[in-house]
Each structure stands twice: as C-alpha cells, then as structure tokens.
Amino acid sequence: MATTTIVLEAYKLESILSSGVSKEEASEVLQVWQRVRDDVIAYNARCTDKSSCCPPLSDPLMLLRFLRARDNDVDDAALMFREALVWREERIPRAL
C-alpha cells in the first residue's frame, strides 16, 4: 500500500510540471491520471512482487505520451492506458 500512496501523492500539478510536462499539457496529464488512478491501484493490488508494483507506464511523461498519441483526448488516452495495463498483465511476467 505504501507504493500506492507514494504514486497518488506524486500526482499534483506541481510535480507533473517539475517532471518536464509543459504548462499547456500538465492539466490534461493530471486528468488522465485521475481517470486511471483506480486502475493503477487495482494493478498494484494484484501484484505479488511488491518491488515491481507501480507500472512504469504511470509516470507523468509516459502519461503525456499516451495523451499525445490520442491527439490530447483525455478519455481516449485513459482508455489506451487501461488497455496497455491489461496487455502488460497478460503478457509480461512479474517475477522470475
């Protein structure tokens, strides 16, 4: 649960801006995060190896990539992110 708390606290507008996201896109990145936050929490809850729970896909710059890939459509970016989590869970082993 500590990992989840850290992730949730990290997604404030100031931290998104400090990660290198532009002012123009920071609020949209935050909106994507707000839509997928519960999915990340659920993903982490299913994780058996707690050292690798927080998916690398959920940092601000990666969320920005999803946003840009969907022409800054927040809902489409969130859907794409969810689909990526499902794909990762089905195809990438957690631990060897």
Backbone as a ProteinNet text record, in pm:
[ID]
protein_1_A
[PRIMARY]
MATTTIVLEAYKLESILSSGVSKEEASEVLQVWQRVRDDVIAYNARCTDKSSCCPPLSDPLMLLRFLRARDNDVDDAALMFREALVWREERIPRAL
[TERTIARY]
81.5	0	85.2	206.5	293	326.1	348.3	377.6	261.4	140.1	21.4	11.5	37	30	130.1	250.9	353.7	307.8	254.5	208.8	97.5	1.7	-110.6	-64.9	26.6	73.9	160.1	222.4	312	236.8	109.6	35.1	-40.5	37	-14.1	39.9	-26.7	11.7	158.4	204.5	342.2	442.4	414.9	508.7	504.3	389.4	379.8	462	449.5	527.3	677.4	716	858.5	916.6	831.4	881.8	914.7	876.9	909.8	789.9	670.4	549.3	521.6	483.6	458.5	334	327.9	210.9	83.4	95.1	-21.9	-79.4	5.6	-41.4	-52.8	-2.5	0.5	-138.2	-234	-368	-433.1	-402.5	-456.8	-392.4	-262	-193.7	-255	-281.3	-344.8	-483.2	-557.5	-689.6	-678.9	-579.6	-558.9	-529.7	-439.3	-405.1	-528.6	-612.3	-731.4	-825.4	-827.5	-913.2	-856	-724	-663	-609.3	-615.8	-561	-613.6	-743.8	-801.2	-750.6	-725.5	-671.1	-529.7	-450.4	-314.2	-319	-410	-424.9	-463.9	-558.6	-601	-486.7	-413.4	-297.5	-197.2	-170	-75.5	-126.8	-257	-314.3	-297.7	-297	-280	-133.2	-46.3	97.4	147	219.2	276	417.1	487.2	622.2	612	604.2	579.5	688.9	806.2	912.7	889.8	799.2	775.4	629.9	561.5	417.7	378.9	439.1	398.4	442	347.7	389	462	571.9	647.9	563.9	452.7	367.1	301.1	303.5	222.3	296.9	419.5	485.8	431.5	444.1	383.9	425.6	552.6	595.8	537.5	520.5	458.5	310.3	243.1	102.1	89.8	187.3	188.8	198.8	278.2	289.7	155.3	85.7	-46.8	-140.6	-134.1	-217.9	-189.7	-64.3	-27.9	-62.8	-49.9	-83.1	-231.1	-309.4	-453.6	-496.2	-406	-434.3	-493.5	-436.1	-475.2	-620	-675.8	-809.3	-792.5	-832.2	-810	-878.3	-1002.1	-1073.4	-1008.4	-969.3	-902.9	-767.2	-694.5	-564.3	-581	-682.9	-708.5	-745.8	-827.3	-864.7	-741.7	-657.8	-535.4	-445	-434.1	-353.4	-407.7	-539.5	-600.8	-572.9	-584.8	-558.2	-411.7	-322	-180.6	-155.1	-223.7	-209	-255.4	-369.3	-421	-321	-270.1	-173.3	-50.8	0.5	119.3	92	-23.6	-55.3	-67.9	-120.6	-139.6	-10.9	80.8	194.2	331.8	344.6	476.8	481.8	574.8	583.9	627.3	570.4	602.3	738.6	764.3	890.6	929.1	1056.3	1105	1144.2
-120.7	0	126.1	116.9	234.2	283.9	191.1	230.4	309	261.3	329.8	469.9	486.1	617.1	712.4	665.2	748.8	792	699.3	730.6	833.6	815.8	909.1	1048	1057.8	1187.7	1255.7	1177.4	1233.8	1307	1284	1342.6	1467.6	1566	1700.2	1780.7	1887	1966.3	2009.1	2047.1	2092.8	1982.8	1860.2	1751.5	1712.4	1725.4	1698	1800.2	1926.5	2031.7	2010	1971.7	1953	1831.4	1741.7	1624.9	1657.8	1778.8	1820.1	1837.1	1816	1834.3	1984.6	2030.7	2173.8	2219.2	2348.4	2405.3	2378.6	2384.5	2366.5	2225.4	2127.1	1988.3	1929.3	1998.3	1943.2	1912.8	2000.6	1974.6	1855.4	1836.2	1719.4	1590.6	1594.7	1477.8	1443.8	1544.1	1521.9	1459.6	1503.6	1445.9	1298.8	1266.8	1126.1	1045.6	1097.4	1026.6	1005.3	1105.9	1093.6	985.9	965.8	863.1	722.2	709.5	576.1	539.4	630.4	606.7	476.8	454.1	332.7	206.8	217.8	103.4	71	173.6	152.4	90.6	137.5	81	-66.2	-98.8	-238.2	-323.7	-270	-339.2	-370.4	-272.6	-291.5	-391.5	-393	-485.4	-630.8	-652.9	-789.1	-830.1	-739.2	-763.8	-851.5	-956.4	-1042.8	-1000.5	-936.9	-887.3	-737.1	-697.6	-557.9	-462.4	-512.3	-423.9	-375.6	-439.9	-400.9	-363.5	-315.5	-292.5	-171.2	-60.4	59.8	50.1	39.2	20.4	142.3	120.2	231.6	318	265.3	341.4	461.4	469	571	695.8	715.8	841.3	953.3	1079	1188.9	1194.8	1169.5	1176.9	1063.3	947.1	837	866	920.8	957.8	1064.1	1153.8	1254.1	1186.9	1081.9	1009.3	948.7	890.3	835.4	947.5	1060.5	1174.8	1223.6	1239.5	1286.6	1183.7	1056.3	951.1	952.6	1011.8	1021.3	1165.9	1243.7	1383.5	1465.3	1446.8	1519.3	1496.5	1383	1345	1266.1	1325.7	1267.6	1131.4	1120.3	992.2	882.2	915.3	816.3	776.1	871.7	841.6	749.1	773.8	688.6	547.1	536.2	405	331	400	339.5	292.6	373.4	336.4	209.6	203.8	84.8	-39.8	-24.6	-137.6	-180.4	-86.2	-119	-194.3	-155.2	-227.2	-371.4	-390.3	-525.9	-607.1	-548.3	-617.2	-657.4	-563.5	-592.8	-704.9	-700.6	-801.7	-940.4	-946.3	-1074.8	-1130	-1042.5	-1087.4	-1070.5	-987.7	-963.2	-1026.7	-1120.3	-1182.9	-1082.2	-1093.5	-1003.8	-1034.1	-1159.8	-1200.2	-1337.2	-1361.2	-1490.9	-1576.5
0	0	0	53.3	57.1	-83.1	-176.2	-313.8	-371.7	-349.3	-399.9	-343.2	-214.4	-152	-215.1	-237	-299.3	-438.5	-514.8	-650.3	-645.8	-557.5	-550.6	-510.2	-416.9	-372.6	-477.8	-564.2	-664.7	-775.1	-787.4	-898.1	-858.3	-825.7	-806.2	-923	-956.1	-1071.7	-1065.8	-947.3	-933.4	-969.3	-925.3	-954.2	-1101.7	-1163.7	-1307.1	-1385	-1346.3	-1411.5	-1390.5	-1270.4	-1242	-1313.8	-1362.6	-1435.6	-1580.3	-1623.8	-1759.5	-1851.8	-1800	-1879.2	-1890	-2007.6	-2027.4	-1951.2	-1924.9	-1856.3	-1936	-2067.5	-2153.7	-2143.3	-2116.5	-2114.4	-1973.9	-1874.3	-1738.6	-1684.5	-1706.4	-1651.9	-1721.7	-1850.1	-1920.2	-1871.1	-1843.6	-1788.1	-1652	-1571.9	-1442.5	-1459.9	-1558.8	-1586.1	-1627.5	-1709.1	-1746.8	-1621.2	-1538.2	-1414	-1327.5	-1313.4	-1230.3	-1283.6	-1414	-1473.8	-1458.6	-1451.9	-1446.6	-1308.6	-1214.9	-1080.4	-1019	-1026	-967.9	-1037.8	-1167.8	-1241.9	-1195.7	-1168.3	-1118.4	-978.9	-895.6	-760.3	-768.8	-856.7	-873.2	-928.3	-1023	-1080.4	-970.4	-886.1	-776.1	-674	-649.7	-552.1	-596.8	-726.4	-779.9	-787.5	-758.6	-771	-656.9	-691.6	-588.5	-549.9	-642.5	-616.2	-590.7	-465.9	-430.7	-476.6	-508.7	-555.1	-697.7	-770.7	-909.9	-934.2	-832.5	-843.8	-927.1	-905.9	-976.4	-1121.5	-1214.2	-1352.7	-1406.7	-1476.6	-1531.5	-1625.1	-1670.1	-1760.4	-1694.1	-1563.2	-1496.9	-1453	-1498.2	-1464	-1554.6	-1515.1	-1591.8	-1738.6	-1767.3	-1907.2	-1990.5	-1929.5	-2003.9	-2027.4	-1926.7	-1946.8	-2055.4	-2062.4	-2168.6	-2305.5	-2315.4	-2442.7	-2483.4	-2386.6	-2416.6	-2461.7	-2394.8	-2428.8	-2570.3	-2602.1	-2736.3	-2843.7	-2810.2	-2906.5	-2942.7	-2857.1	-2880.9	-2904.5	-2962.9	-3000.4	-2885.9	-2768	-2646.5	-2603.8	-2643.3	-2597.7	-2468.1	-2357.5	-2224.8	-2211.6	-2254.7	-2242.8	-2326.3	-2448.4	-2533.9	-2477.9	-2421.2	-2360.7	-2240.7	-2159.2	-2043.1	-2087.2	-2191	-2243.1	-2295.3	-2368.9	-2421.5	-2307.5	-2202.8	-2086.6	-2021.6	-2001.1	-1940.4	-2025	-2154.7	-2244.6	-2234.9	-2217.7	-2202.9	-2072.2	-1965.2	-1838.5	-1852.4	-1917.7	-1938.6	-2020.8	-2127.5	-2212.1	-2131.1	-2051.6	-1969.9	-1871.4	-1808.5	-1708.4	-1771.1	-1891.1	-1959.2	-2019.9	-2058.4	-2139.3	-2076.9	-1975.3	-1917	-1779	-1758.9	-1626.5	-1521.5	-1403	-1291.9	-1230.9	-1208.3	-1145.5	-1197.3	-1199.7	-1245.7	-1128.7
[MASK]
++++++++++++++++++++++++++++++++++++++++++++++++++++++++++++++++++++++++++++++++++++++++++++++++

